[in-house]
Each structure stands twice: as structure tokens, then as C-alpha cells.
PDB file of C-alpha atoms in Angstrom:
ATOM      1  CA  UNK A   1      -5.309  82.573 128.222  1.00 55.00           C
ATOM      2  CA  UNK A   2      -6.836  80.375 125.188  1.00 58.00           C
ATOM      3  CA  UNK A   3      -9.036  82.125 122.559  1.00 62.00           C
ATOM      4  CA  UNK A   4     -11.939  80.297 121.837  1.00 68.00           C
ATOM      5  CA  UNK A   5     -11.362  80.703 118.084  1.00 72.00           C
ATOM      6  CA  UNK A   6      -8.022  78.249 118.479  1.00 75.00           C
ATOM      7  CA  UNK A   7      -9.796  76.251 121.104  1.00 81.00           C
ATOM      8  CA  UNK A   8      -9.983  72.989 119.103  1.00 84.00           C
ATOM      9  CA  UNK A   9      -6.491  73.381 117.402  1.00 85.00           C
ATOM     10  CA  UNK A  10      -4.760  73.731 120.732  1.00 84.00           C
ATOM     11  CA  UNK A  11      -7.043  70.916 122.352  1.00 87.00           C
ATOM     12  CA  UNK A  12      -5.876  68.634 119.574  1.00 91.00           C
ATOM     13  CA  UNK A  13      -2.333  69.104 119.900  1.00 90.00           C
ATOM     14  CA  UNK A  14      -2.556  68.805 124.201  1.00 90.00           C
ATOM     15  CA  UNK A  15      -3.927  65.673 123.458  1.00 91.00           C
ATOM     16  CA  UNK A  16      -1.309  64.686 120.744  1.00 94.00           C
ATOM     17  CA  UNK A  17       1.368  65.229 123.370  1.00 92.00           C
ATOM     18  CA  UNK A  18      -0.412  63.145 125.667  1.00 92.00           C
ATOM     19  CA  UNK A  19      -0.780  60.290 123.372  1.00 94.00           C
ATOM     20  CA  UNK A  20       3.253  60.645 122.811  1.00 93.00           C
ATOM     21  CA  UNK A  21       3.783  60.541 125.805  1.00 92.00           C
ATOM     22  CA  UNK A  22       1.837  57.318 126.866  1.00 93.00           C
ATOM     23  CA  UNK A  23       3.904  55.745 124.134  1.00 94.00           C
ATOM     24  CA  UNK A  24       7.160  57.182 125.745  1.00 92.00           C
ATOM     25  CA  UNK A  25       6.123  55.255 129.132  1.00 92.00           C
ATOM     26  CA  UNK A  26       5.815  52.366 126.622  1.00 92.00           C
ATOM     27  CA  UNK A  27       8.930  52.684 125.165  1.00 91.00           C
ATOM     28  CA  UNK A  28      10.888  53.158 128.723  1.00 91.00           C
ATOM     29  CA  UNK A  29       9.699  50.351 129.718  1.00 91.00           C
ATOM     30  CA  UNK A  30      11.594  48.235 126.520  1.00 90.00           C
ATOM     31  CA  UNK A  31      14.717  50.475 127.019  1.00 88.00           C
ATOM     32  CA  UNK A  32      17.705  48.660 127.888  1.00 87.00           C
ATOM     33  CA  UNK A  33      19.716  49.898 130.806  1.00 84.00           C
ATOM     34  CA  UNK A  34      23.709  49.446 132.124  1.00 81.00           C
ATOM     35  CA  UNK A  35      23.804  47.182 135.204  1.00 82.00           C
ATOM     36  CA  UNK A  36      27.336  46.752 136.595  1.00 76.00           C
ATOM     37  CA  UNK A  37      28.562  47.100 132.886  1.00 74.00           C
ATOM     38  CA  UNK A  38      26.169  44.963 131.539  1.00 83.00           C
ATOM     39  CA  UNK A  39      23.234  45.500 129.195  1.00 83.00           C
ATOM     40  CA  UNK A  40      20.511  44.363 130.300  1.00 86.00           C
ATOM     41  CA  UNK A  41      17.786  43.594 127.935  1.00 86.00           C
ATOM     42  CA  UNK A  42      15.245  40.965 129.368  1.00 88.00           C
ATOM     43  CA  UNK A  43      12.033  42.235 129.308  1.00 88.00           C
ATOM     44  CA  UNK A  44      10.774  41.410 132.876  1.00 90.00           C
ATOM     45  CA  UNK A  45      13.957  42.844 133.848  1.00 91.00           C
ATOM     46  CA  UNK A  46      13.277  46.373 132.220  1.00 90.00           C
ATOM     47  CA  UNK A  47       9.789  46.784 133.189  1.00 91.00           C
ATOM     48  CA  UNK A  48      10.515  46.318 136.855  1.00 90.00           C
ATOM     49  CA  UNK A  49      13.398  48.595 136.612  1.00 90.00           C
ATOM     50  CA  UNK A  50      11.066  51.417 135.248  1.00 91.00           C
ATOM     51  CA  UNK A  51       8.013  51.101 136.960  1.00 91.00           C
ATOM     52  CA  UNK A  52       9.910  51.334 140.453  1.00 90.00           C
ATOM     53  CA  UNK A  53      12.063  54.008 139.690  1.00 90.00           C
ATOM     54  CA  UNK A  54      11.579  57.630 140.127  1.00 90.00           C
ATOM     55  CA  UNK A  55      10.818  58.338 136.165  1.00 90.00           C
ATOM     56  CA  UNK A  56       7.589  56.171 136.326  1.00 92.00           C
ATOM     57  CA  UNK A  57       6.721  58.633 139.151  1.00 93.00           C
ATOM     58  CA  UNK A  58       6.971  61.604 137.641  1.00 92.00           C
ATOM     59  CA  UNK A  59       5.742  60.536 134.156  1.00 92.00           C
ATOM     60  CA  UNK A  60       2.634  59.273 135.917  1.00 92.00           C
ATOM     61  CA  UNK A  61       2.351  62.426 137.618  1.00 93.00           C
ATOM     62  CA  UNK A  62       2.231  64.047 134.374  1.00 92.00           C
ATOM     63  CA  UNK A  63      -0.234  62.373 132.835  1.00 91.00           C
ATOM     64  CA  UNK A  64      -2.833  62.754 136.014  1.00 91.00           C
ATOM     65  CA  UNK A  65      -5.955  63.998 134.187  1.00 90.00           C
ATOM     66  CA  UNK A  66      -5.724  67.662 135.791  1.00 90.00           C
ATOM     67  CA  UNK A  67      -7.633  68.557 132.510  1.00 88.00           C
ATOM     68  CA  UNK A  68     -11.073  67.991 134.681  1.00 89.00           C
ATOM     69  CA  UNK A  69      -9.868  71.651 136.726  1.00 89.00           C
ATOM     70  CA  UNK A  70     -11.553  72.993 133.279  1.00 87.00           C
ATOM     71  CA  UNK A  71     -14.884  72.389 134.775  1.00 87.00           C
ATOM     72  CA  UNK A  72     -13.960  74.628 137.865  1.00 87.00           C
ATOM     73  CA  UNK A  73     -11.944  77.257 136.218  1.00 85.00           C
ATOM     74  CA  UNK A  74     -12.986  77.474 132.593  1.00 81.00           C
ATOM     75  CA  UNK A  75     -11.704  75.682 129.258  1.00 81.00           C
ATOM     76  CA  UNK A  76      -9.489  78.917 128.694  1.00 78.00           C
ATOM     77  CA  UNK A  77      -6.812  78.416 131.627  1.00 80.00           C
ATOM     78  CA  UNK A  78      -4.378  76.071 130.432  1.00 81.00           C
ATOM     79  CA  UNK A  79      -2.598  76.262 133.756  1.00 84.00           C
ATOM     80  CA  UNK A  80      -4.212  73.344 134.751  1.00 89.00           C
ATOM     81  CA  UNK A  81      -1.728  71.345 132.427  1.00 90.00           C
ATOM     82  CA  UNK A  82       1.062  72.746 134.361  1.00 90.00           C
ATOM     83  CA  UNK A  83       2.080  69.148 135.717  1.00 91.00           C
ATOM     84  CA  UNK A  84       3.093  68.400 132.067  1.00 92.00           C
ATOM     85  CA  UNK A  85       6.439  70.549 132.808  1.00 90.00           C
ATOM     86  CA  UNK A  86       7.756  67.504 134.442  1.00 91.00           C
ATOM     87  CA  UNK A  87       8.546  65.789 130.919  1.00 91.00           C
ATOM     88  CA  UNK A  88      11.052  68.954 130.723  1.00 89.00           C
ATOM     89  CA  UNK A  89      13.954  66.450 131.802  1.00 89.00           C
ATOM     90  CA  UNK A  90      13.089  63.862 128.908  1.00 90.00           C
ATOM     91  CA  UNK A  91      13.418  66.494 126.319  1.00 88.00           C
ATOM     92  CA  UNK A  92      16.985  67.769 128.159  1.00 88.00           C
ATOM     93  CA  UNK A  93      17.873  63.987 127.615  1.00 88.00           C
ATOM     94  CA  UNK A  94      16.629  63.853 124.068  1.00 88.00           C
ATOM     95  CA  UNK A  95      18.612  67.227 123.029  1.00 88.00           C
ATOM     96  CA  UNK A  96      21.779  65.801 124.789  1.00 87.00           C
ATOM     97  CA  UNK A  97      21.841  62.169 122.817  1.00 87.00           C
ATOM     98  CA  UNK A  98      21.081  63.939 119.758  1.00 88.00           C
ATOM     99  CA  UNK A  99      23.957  66.505 120.269  1.00 85.00           C
ATOM    100  CA  UNK A 100      26.381  63.470 120.552  1.00 82.00           C
ATOM    101  CA  UNK A 101      24.843  61.719 117.567  1.00 84.00           C
ATOM    102  CA  UNK A 102      25.077  64.814 115.280  1.00 84.00           C
ATOM    103  CA  UNK A 103      27.720  65.327 112.716  1.00 78.00           C
ATOM    104  CA  UNK A 104      27.785  69.237 113.478  1.00 82.00           C
ATOM    105  CA  UNK A 105      27.354  69.376 117.701  1.00 82.00           C
ATOM    106  CA  UNK A 106      28.471  73.283 117.494  1.00 80.00           C
ATOM    107  CA  UNK A 107      25.389  73.883 114.728  1.00 84.00           C
ATOM    108  CA  UNK A 108      23.271  72.133 117.253  1.00 87.00           C
ATOM    109  CA  UNK A 109      24.129  73.779 120.387  1.00 85.00           C
ATOM    110  CA  UNK A 110      23.627  77.141 118.703  1.00 86.00           C
ATOM    111  CA  UNK A 111      20.019  75.829 117.985  1.00 88.00           C
ATOM    112  CA  UNK A 112      19.337  74.663 121.086  1.00 88.00           C
ATOM    113  CA  UNK A 113      20.670  77.806 122.837  1.00 86.00           C
ATOM    114  CA  UNK A 114      18.129  79.833 120.301  1.00 88.00           C
ATOM    115  CA  UNK A 115      15.567  77.257 121.263  1.00 89.00           C
ATOM    116  CA  UNK A 116      15.648  77.904 124.776  1.00 88.00           C
ATOM    117  CA  UNK A 117      15.573  81.647 124.381  1.00 89.00           C
ATOM    118  CA  UNK A 118      12.436  81.594 122.221  1.00 92.00           C
ATOM    119  CA  UNK A 119      10.633  79.230 125.217  1.00 91.00           C
ATOM    120  CA  UNK A 120      12.255  82.076 127.557  1.00 91.00           C
ATOM    121  CA  UNK A 121      10.883  84.739 125.752  1.00 93.00           C
ATOM    122  CA  UNK A 122       7.327  83.093 124.805  1.00 93.00           C
ATOM    123  CA  UNK A 123       6.729  82.271 128.574  1.00 91.00           C
ATOM    124  CA  UNK A 124       7.534  85.969 129.517  1.00 93.00           C
ATOM    125  CA  UNK A 125       5.277  86.850 126.806  1.00 93.00           C
ATOM    126  CA  UNK A 126       2.285  85.005 128.334  1.00 90.00           C
ATOM    127  CA  UNK A 127       3.346  86.166 131.758  1.00 92.00           C
ATOM    128  CA  UNK A 128       3.396  90.200 130.440  1.00 93.00           C
ATOM    129  CA  UNK A 129      -0.128  89.005 128.887  1.00 92.00           C
ATOM    130  CA  UNK A 130      -1.699  88.075 131.586  1.00 90.00           C
ATOM    131  CA  UNK A 131      -0.563  90.752 133.778  1.00 93.00           C
ATOM    132  CA  UNK A 132      -1.899  93.215 131.656  1.00 92.00           C
ATOM    133  CA  UNK A 133      -5.056  91.262 131.722  1.00 90.00           C
ATOM    134  CA  UNK A 134      -4.893  91.436 135.687  1.00 90.00           C
ATOM    135  CA  UNK A 135      -3.985  94.957 135.899  1.00 92.00           C
ATOM    136  CA  UNK A 136      -6.074  95.980 133.110  1.00 91.00           C
ATOM    137  CA  UNK A 137      -5.595  96.389 129.313  1.00 91.00           C
ATOM    138  CA  UNK A 138      -4.872  99.892 128.389  1.00 89.00           C
ATOM    139  CA  UNK A 139      -4.837 101.047 131.907  1.00 89.00           C
ATOM    140  CA  UNK A 140      -1.313 102.814 131.447  1.00 89.00           C
ATOM    141  CA  UNK A 141       1.471 102.952 128.543  1.00 89.00           C
ATOM    142  CA  UNK A 142       2.971  99.773 130.293  1.00 92.00           C
ATOM    143  CA  UNK A 143       0.703  97.212 129.455  1.00 92.00           C
ATOM    144  CA  UNK A 144      -0.965  95.445 126.451  1.00 92.00           C
ATOM    145  CA  UNK A 145      -3.552  98.418 124.941  1.00 91.00           C
ATOM    146  CA  UNK A 146      -7.195  98.173 125.280  1.00 90.00           C
ATOM    147  CA  UNK A 147      -8.365  94.300 123.527  1.00 87.00           C
ATOM    148  CA  UNK A 148     -11.753  96.358 122.738  1.00 87.00           C
ATOM    149  CA  UNK A 149     -10.007  98.149 120.118  1.00 88.00           C
ATOM    150  CA  UNK A 150      -9.961  96.541 116.547  1.00 87.00           C
ATOM    151  CA  UNK A 151      -6.469  96.833 116.053  1.00 88.00           C
ATOM    152  CA  UNK A 152      -5.384  95.186 119.079  1.00 88.00           C
ATOM    153  CA  UNK A 153      -8.252  92.631 119.058  1.00 86.00           C
ATOM    154  CA  UNK A 154      -6.833  89.842 117.650  1.00 86.00           C
ATOM    155  CA  UNK A 155      -4.844  86.906 118.987  1.00 84.00           C
ATOM    156  CA  UNK A 156      -2.325  87.532 116.465  1.00 87.00           C
ATOM    157  CA  UNK A 157      -1.364  91.446 117.090  1.00 90.00           C
ATOM    158  CA  UNK A 158      -1.792  90.157 121.029  1.00 90.00           C
ATOM    159  CA  UNK A 159       0.787  87.653 121.001  1.00 90.00           C
ATOM    160  CA  UNK A 160       3.146  89.262 118.474  1.00 93.00           C
ATOM    161  CA  UNK A 161       2.748  92.209 120.419  1.00 92.00           C
ATOM    162  CA  UNK A 162       3.512  90.483 123.840  1.00 93.00           C
ATOM    163  CA  UNK A 163       6.413  88.699 121.911  1.00 94.00           C
ATOM    164  CA  UNK A 164       8.187  91.728 120.801  1.00 93.00           C
ATOM    165  CA  UNK A 165       7.693  93.393 124.139  1.00 92.00           C
ATOM    166  CA  UNK A 166       9.329  90.304 126.059  1.00 92.00           C
ATOM    167  CA  UNK A 167      12.297  90.421 123.620  1.00 91.00           C
ATOM    168  CA  UNK A 168      12.921  94.179 124.310  1.00 90.00           C
ATOM    169  CA  UNK A 169      13.644  93.266 127.662  1.00 88.00           C
ATOM    170  CA  UNK A 170      15.165  90.427 127.160  1.00 86.00           C
ATOM    171  CA  UNK A 171      17.581  92.027 124.728  1.00 83.00           C
ATOM    172  CA  UNK A 172      17.734  95.506 126.127  1.00 78.00           C
ATOM    173  CA  UNK A 173      17.958  96.513 122.433  1.00 75.00           C
ATOM    174  CA  UNK A 174      15.358  99.435 122.937  1.00 73.00           C
ATOM    175  CA  UNK A 175      13.593 101.207 125.894  1.00 80.00           C
ATOM    176  CA  UNK A 176      10.395  99.936 127.026  1.00 84.00           C
ATOM    177  CA  UNK A 177       7.101 102.263 128.512  1.00 87.00           C
ATOM    178  CA  UNK A 178       8.243 102.886 132.361  1.00 87.00           C
ATOM    179  CA  UNK A 179       6.602 101.105 134.824  1.00 90.00           C
ATOM    180  CA  UNK A 180       3.516 102.494 136.992  1.00 88.00           C
ATOM    181  CA  UNK A 181       2.778 100.029 139.364  1.00 91.00           C
ATOM    182  CA  UNK A 182       4.018  97.921 141.703  1.00 91.00           C
ATOM    183  CA  UNK A 183       3.185  95.123 140.206  1.00 91.00           C
ATOM    184  CA  UNK A 184       5.242  95.979 136.749  1.00 92.00           C
ATOM    185  CA  UNK A 185       8.293  97.357 138.589  1.00 93.00           C
ATOM    186  CA  UNK A 186       8.655  93.699 140.205  1.00 94.00           C
ATOM    187  CA  UNK A 187       7.638  92.058 136.682  1.00 93.00           C
ATOM    188  CA  UNK A 188      10.914  94.353 135.313  1.00 92.00           C
ATOM    189  CA  UNK A 189      13.426  93.584 137.513  1.00 93.00           C
ATOM    190  CA  UNK A 190      12.689  89.826 137.823  1.00 93.00           C
ATOM    191  CA  UNK A 191      12.952  90.172 133.600  1.00 91.00           C
ATOM    192  CA  UNK A 192      16.372  92.297 133.589  1.00 90.00           C
ATOM    193  CA  UNK A 193      17.805  89.961 135.917  1.00 91.00           C
ATOM    194  CA  UNK A 194      17.242  87.111 134.101  1.00 90.00           C
ATOM    195  CA  UNK A 195      17.918  89.149 131.001  1.00 88.00           C
ATOM    196  CA  UNK A 196      21.452  89.518 132.286  1.00 88.00           C
ATOM    197  CA  UNK A 197      21.534  85.960 132.619  1.00 87.00           C
ATOM    198  CA  UNK A 198      20.541  85.038 129.352  1.00 83.00           C
ATOM    199  CA  UNK A 199      23.383  87.405 128.157  1.00 84.00           C
ATOM    200  CA  UNK A 200      25.682  85.508 129.967  1.00 86.00           C
ATOM    201  CA  UNK A 201      24.745  82.544 128.743  1.00 83.00           C
ATOM    202  CA  UNK A 202      24.818  83.549 125.073  1.00 81.00           C
ATOM    203  CA  UNK A 203      28.104  85.238 124.923  1.00 82.00           C
ATOM    204  CA  UNK A 204      29.582  81.823 127.144  1.00 83.00           C
ATOM    205  CA  UNK A 205      27.919  79.423 124.845  1.00 79.00           C
ATOM    206  CA  UNK A 206      28.960  81.251 121.265  1.00 79.00           C
ATOM    207  CA  UNK A 207      32.292  81.407 123.425  1.00 81.00           C
ATOM    208  CA  UNK A 208      32.699  77.830 123.868  1.00 80.00           C
ATOM    209  CA  UNK A 209      31.762  77.213 120.124  1.00 76.00           C
ATOM    210  CA  UNK A 210      34.109  79.358 118.942  1.00 77.00           C
ATOM    211  CA  UNK A 211      37.080  77.715 121.374  1.00 77.00           C
ATOM    212  CA  UNK A 212      35.728  74.575 120.316  1.00 72.00           C
ATOM    213  CA  UNK A 213      36.368  74.700 116.500  1.00 69.00           C
ATOM    214  CA  UNK A 214      39.496  76.693 116.943  1.00 69.00           C
ATOM    215  CA  UNK A 215      40.876  73.484 119.462  1.00 66.00           C
ATOM    216  CA  UNK A 216      39.132  71.456 116.574  1.00 63.00           C
ATOM    217  CA  UNK A 217      41.516  72.889 114.106  1.00 62.00           C
ATOM    218  CA  UNK A 218      44.401  72.654 116.103  1.00 61.00           C
ATOM    219  CA  UNK A 219      44.079  69.153 116.916  1.00 59.00           C
ATOM    220  CA  UNK A 220      43.195  68.302 112.864  1.00 60.00           C
ATOM    221  CA  UNK A 221      45.877  70.294 111.234  1.00 61.00           C
ATOM    222  CA  UNK A 222      49.893  72.053 112.173  1.00 60.00           C
ATOM    223  CA  UNK A 223      49.622  75.557 113.183  1.00 64.00           C
ATOM    224  CA  UNK A 224      50.863  77.054 110.493  1.00 70.00           C
ATOM    225  CA  UNK A 225      51.242  80.786 112.267  1.00 72.00           C
ATOM    226  CA  UNK A 226      54.152  79.558 114.608  1.00 75.00           C
ATOM    227  CA  UNK A 227      56.434  78.655 111.028  1.00 77.00           C
ATOM    228  CA  UNK A 228      55.149  81.608 109.332  1.00 77.00           C
ATOM    229  CA  UNK A 229      56.767  83.844 111.931  1.00 81.00           C
ATOM    230  CA  UNK A 230      59.841  81.481 112.353  1.00 80.00           C
ATOM    231  CA  UNK A 231      60.368  82.137 108.162  1.00 80.00           C
ATOM    232  CA  UNK A 232      59.894  86.044 108.743  1.00 81.00           C
ATOM    233  CA  UNK A 233      61.912  86.471 111.463  1.00 83.00           C
ATOM    234  CA  UNK A 234      64.745  84.127 109.576  1.00 79.00           C
ATOM    235  CA  UNK A 235      64.277  86.373 106.652  1.00 81.00           C
ATOM    236  CA  UNK A 236      63.023  83.236 104.438  1.00 82.00           C
ATOM    237  CA  UNK A 237      62.884  83.639 100.715  1.00 82.00           C
ATOM    238  CA  UNK A 238      59.939  84.581  99.128  1.00 82.00           C
ATOM    239  CA  UNK A 239      59.742  81.355  96.858  1.00 80.00           C
ATOM    240  CA  UNK A 240      60.157  78.722  99.664  1.00 80.00           C
ATOM    241  CA  UNK A 241      57.422  80.606 102.066  1.00 79.00           C
ATOM    242  CA  UNK A 242      55.355  80.620  99.225  1.00 80.00           C
ATOM    243  CA  UNK A 243      55.972  76.883  98.672  1.00 79.00           C
ATOM    244  CA  UNK A 244      55.429  76.419 102.543  1.00 77.00           C
ATOM    245  CA  UNK A 245      51.828  78.256 102.364  1.00 77.00           C
ATOM    246  CA  UNK A 246      51.060  76.304  99.589  1.00 78.00           C
ATOM    247  CA  UNK A 247      51.519  73.011 101.364  1.00 73.00           C
ATOM    248  CA  UNK A 248      49.389  74.084 104.495  1.00 72.00           C
ATOM    249  CA  UNK A 249      46.491  75.575 102.197  1.00 73.00           C
ATOM    250  CA  UNK A 250      46.809  71.981 100.878  1.00 71.00           C
ATOM    251  CA  UNK A 251      45.963  70.431 103.806  1.00 67.00           C
ATOM    252  CA  UNK A 252      43.174  72.961 104.628  1.00 65.00           C
ATOM    253  CA  UNK A 253      40.904  72.984 101.496  1.00 66.00           C
ATOM    254  CA  UNK A 254      41.904  69.306 100.791  1.00 60.00           C
ATOM    255  CA  UNK A 255      41.270  68.411 104.618  1.00 58.00           C
ATOM    256  CA  UNK A 256      43.920  66.335 104.575  1.00 60.00           C
ATOM    257  CA  UNK A 257      44.640  65.477 108.313  1.00 58.00           C
ATOM    258  CA  UNK A 258      48.164  64.136 109.415  1.00 56.00           C
ATOM    259  CA  UNK A 259      47.647  63.669 113.174  1.00 58.00           C
ATOM    260  CA  UNK A 260      45.062  60.521 112.546  1.00 60.00           C
ATOM    261  CA  UNK A 261      46.949  58.217 115.335  1.00 59.00           C
ATOM    262  CA  UNK A 262      46.725  60.883 117.761  1.00 61.00           C
ATOM    263  CA  UNK A 263      42.961  61.660 116.717  1.00 62.00           C
ATOM    264  CA  UNK A 264      42.016  58.165 117.524  1.00 67.00           C
ATOM    265  CA  UNK A 265      44.091  57.165 120.013  1.00 66.00           C
ATOM    266  CA  UNK A 266      41.590  56.940 122.246  1.00 69.00           C
ATOM    267  CA  UNK A 267      39.398  54.292 120.391  1.00 74.00           C
ATOM    268  CA  UNK A 268      39.418  50.646 121.049  1.00 77.00           C
ATOM    269  CA  UNK A 269      41.840  48.806 118.764  1.00 73.00           C
ATOM    270  CA  UNK A 270      38.843  46.891 116.756  1.00 73.00           C
ATOM    271  CA  UNK A 271      36.963  50.751 116.019  1.00 77.00           C
ATOM    272  CA  UNK A 272      41.080  51.710 114.898  1.00 72.00           C
ATOM    273  CA  UNK A 273      40.683  48.743 112.713  1.00 73.00           C
ATOM    274  CA  UNK A 274      37.484  49.514 110.870  1.00 76.00           C
ATOM    275  CA  UNK A 275      37.800  53.336 110.485  1.00 76.00           C
ATOM    276  CA  UNK A 276      41.432  52.006 108.876  1.00 72.00           C
ATOM    277  CA  UNK A 277      40.065  49.720 106.699  1.00 73.00           C
ATOM    278  CA  UNK A 278      37.046  52.071 105.458  1.00 77.00           C
ATOM    279  CA  UNK A 279      40.010  54.441 104.674  1.00 72.00           C
ATOM    280  CA  UNK A 280      42.726  53.007 103.196  1.00 70.00           C
ATOM    281  CA  UNK A 281      41.366  49.670 101.951  1.00 70.00           C
ATOM    282  CA  UNK A 282      40.013  50.741  98.448  1.00 73.00           C
ATOM    283  CA  UNK A 283      43.476  52.640  98.167  1.00 70.00           C
ATOM    284  CA  UNK A 284      45.396  49.533  99.488  1.00 69.00           C
ATOM    285  CA  UNK A 285      43.501  47.336  96.988  1.00 70.00           C
ATOM    286  CA  UNK A 286      44.329  49.175  93.950  1.00 73.00           C
ATOM    287  CA  UNK A 287      48.137  48.098  94.352  1.00 72.00           C
ATOM    288  CA  UNK A 288      49.263  45.338  92.414  1.00 74.00           C
ATOM    289  CA  UNK A 289      51.267  43.229  94.872  1.00 71.00           C
ATOM    290  CA  UNK A 290      48.097  43.465  97.434  1.00 70.00           C
ATOM    291  CA  UNK A 291      45.483  42.305  94.596  1.00 70.00           C
ATOM    292  CA  UNK A 292      46.139  39.013  95.834  1.00 73.00           C
ATOM    293  CA  UNK A 293      46.135  39.186  99.428  1.00 73.00           C
ATOM    294  CA  UNK A 294      43.964  37.728 102.063  1.00 74.00           C
ATOM    295  CA  UNK A 295      41.595  40.610 103.520  1.00 71.00           C
ATOM    296  CA  UNK A 296      43.294  39.472 107.156  1.00 74.00           C
ATOM    297  CA  UNK A 297      46.367  40.781 105.651  1.00 73.00           C
ATOM    298  CA  UNK A 298      45.227  43.852 104.503  1.00 71.00           C
ATOM    299  CA  UNK A 299      43.473  44.720 107.749  1.00 70.00           C
ATOM    300  CA  UNK A 300      46.933  44.353 109.226  1.00 71.00           C
ATOM    301  CA  UNK A 301      48.710  47.007 106.738  1.00 70.00           C
ATOM    302  CA  UNK A 302      46.497  49.597 107.073  1.00 68.00           C
ATOM    303  CA  UNK A 303      46.674  50.053 110.617  1.00 65.00           C
ATOM    304  CA  UNK A 304      50.331  50.471 109.794  1.00 67.00           C
ATOM    305  CA  UNK A 305      49.626  53.399 107.313  1.00 63.00           C
ATOM    306  CA  UNK A 306      49.947  56.981 107.918  1.00 62.00           C
ATOM    307  CA  UNK A 307      49.203  59.663 105.552  1.00 59.00           C
ATOM    308  CA  UNK A 308      52.496  62.094 104.037  1.00 60.00           C
ATOM    309  CA  UNK A 309      51.896  64.926 102.091  1.00 56.00           C
ATOM    310  CA  UNK A 310      55.155  65.707 100.434  1.00 60.00           C
ATOM    311  CA  UNK A 311      55.976  68.689  98.083  1.00 58.00           C
ATOM    312  CA  UNK A 312      57.919  68.107  94.609  1.00 58.00           C
ATOM    313  CA  UNK A 313      60.528  70.704  93.806  1.00 56.00           C
ATOM    314  CA  UNK A 314      59.756  71.883  90.270  1.00 53.00           C
ATOM    315  CA  UNK A 315      56.573  74.551  91.730  1.00 49.00           C
ATOM    316  CA  UNK A 316      55.298  72.864  94.870  1.00 49.00           C
ATOM    317  CA  UNK A 317      53.141  70.530  93.524  1.00 45.00           C
ATOM    318  CA  UNK A 318      51.548  68.264  96.040  1.00 47.00           C
ATOM    319  CA  UNK A 319      52.103  64.621  96.210  1.00 46.00           C
ATOM    320  CA  UNK A 320      49.977  62.543  98.337  1.00 49.00           C
ATOM    321  CA  UNK A 321      50.734  58.971  99.408  1.00 47.00           C
ATOM    322  CA  UNK A 322      50.870  56.720 102.312  1.00 49.00           C
ATOM    323  CA  UNK A 323      53.832  55.640 104.286  1.00 49.00           C
ATOM    324  CA  UNK A 324      53.886  52.217 106.269  1.00 46.00           C
ATOM    325  CA  UNK A 325      54.914  52.159 110.073  1.00 48.00           C
ATOM    326  CA  UNK A 326      57.431  49.934 111.645  1.00 45.00           C
TER     327      UNK A 326
END
């Protein structure tokens, strides 16, 4: 239900969203697509492709003016706009594209998971409030307290209480009042089953993030635990072990990657060339014998460069350079 005191705000947000949906449909008529590996950019073909796709049907249904049902059921029933949920796949598509473009995909996955959980708790809180209204506010300990009491009459208190109650059910961190009616039991059973899925989803996603971070470090940097175990088993001197540890610490602290060729091996040659030029050309151009060389020659040379990190014998000072492979 929509509080009449916030009615203007809700309606403004609703119709602003509708305007965004309309603009999105216009953008889709100008969005390229692949046809047998060829990017189609022709406006006539783009418009024809979208207007004859299932996406257009869903987008059109989502914008049907169901708001006219307000005159039949009342302005305080937002369920008449349920057809806007057909836009959910578009949101998922946008989030997936953002995940592939962000520089911090693991952080983005955690934020996306928290967003999904927040929305789920919000919807469940709304269902709890609607069920409390159907049963009767304050009729027992399980439903929302009587809204005629000034303490529980404000919309802010109603939302926070329902959100807190919904969070308690999904997280199972505190005891909730025992249900009294069949409707309350059914609501609790459904919520507890969803809570199990939510918990499993959180554990699985966090586990994937941790695994990805570990795999990333294993790809970027050598595994020094095996080397340290080898040194301990063979009773290598403490001084030599410290020099080995300094070398690994230098790699991690300064983000020195020694397996560039393996990491970039899946990229096309021209992309590897551009990356190598961006990384190594400023350094190579400082060398005296290369300052008068043509740019094309330098671009060929940078593809042959591999990073080298060396340790001097006097105190373990790191020396960084590059080597040209054959």
C-alpha cells in the first residue's frame, strides 16, 4: 500500500521510470547486433530486428497503461504496475555488462549479490505488511502492531519494522514470534525455505570470489609456499631463505608480474602488440641506441621483451630489467 503522504513522490518516480523505459526502447532500435559474425549497423535492419523480436513484445507489455486500474481498485494499490517486472531481464543484462567492464569484478559481484538480497528482503517485508493488513494489525504477536497506536502509525516505522522482521527470518539470527494462524505458518515456511537458498547463495558466491582471488594470485605470481617448504626441508641457511623471501615480497609489493606471456596469450596479436607498446615502449625509448629507431621497429622489439627480476648478492637488493627473447 502507498501512503497518501508520499503519493506524489511515488507517482513521480513511477512515471520517470516509464520515461526511462521508453528511452530504452528507442536505444534498442539503434543497438547493433551480430549476424553470422558481422556487426549490423544499418538503422533499417536494426529497427526491423528489434520490432520483430520477443524483446519488443515484452517491452511493449511492460509499458501498457495498467495505471488506469487505479480508478477501479484505488490509488493505494501499486500492484497494478506489476507488468513492469518484465524489465527485470534488462536489468540483469546491464549488470552482466557492467561486471565484464569493471576493473574490480569480484567486488562488483559482492555488491550485486547484496543488491539482490536487499530487494528480496524488501519484497518480503511488503508481503509481510500486506498479510498483516489482511489478518488484522495487532491481532496477535506475529503480525505488525496496531497502526492506531501513534508509535506504530508512521510509514517510516512501518517500513523499518517490516524490513527488520523480514531480515530476521532470512538471516535466522534471532527468534521471531510464533505464528498463530495458517496463513502465518505458510508465510514462515516459504520464507525459511527461501532463507536456506539465500544462505547457500551467499556462501557459494563468497566462496567463488575467494577462489577467483586465489587463482588470480596463482596466475600472476609464483607460488612461494612450495619454495619455502623446499628450503625448510633441505635446511637451507637463514640468510639465503631471507633473500628468497625478499624476492617474493618484492614481486607482490610492487605488483611485478613475471608470467605476462601466459596471461596475455589468449589475446589477438594486435592487442598484445598494443599492450606491450603501452607497457614497455616508454622504457625502451629511453635507451640511447633505440632513440633514433623507427616506431615500427620498436613495436617489434617490445613483443620480444620479457620482464626479469634479479637479486644482487650484496644484501638482496632487487634489480629490475627486461630481456629480449629470441
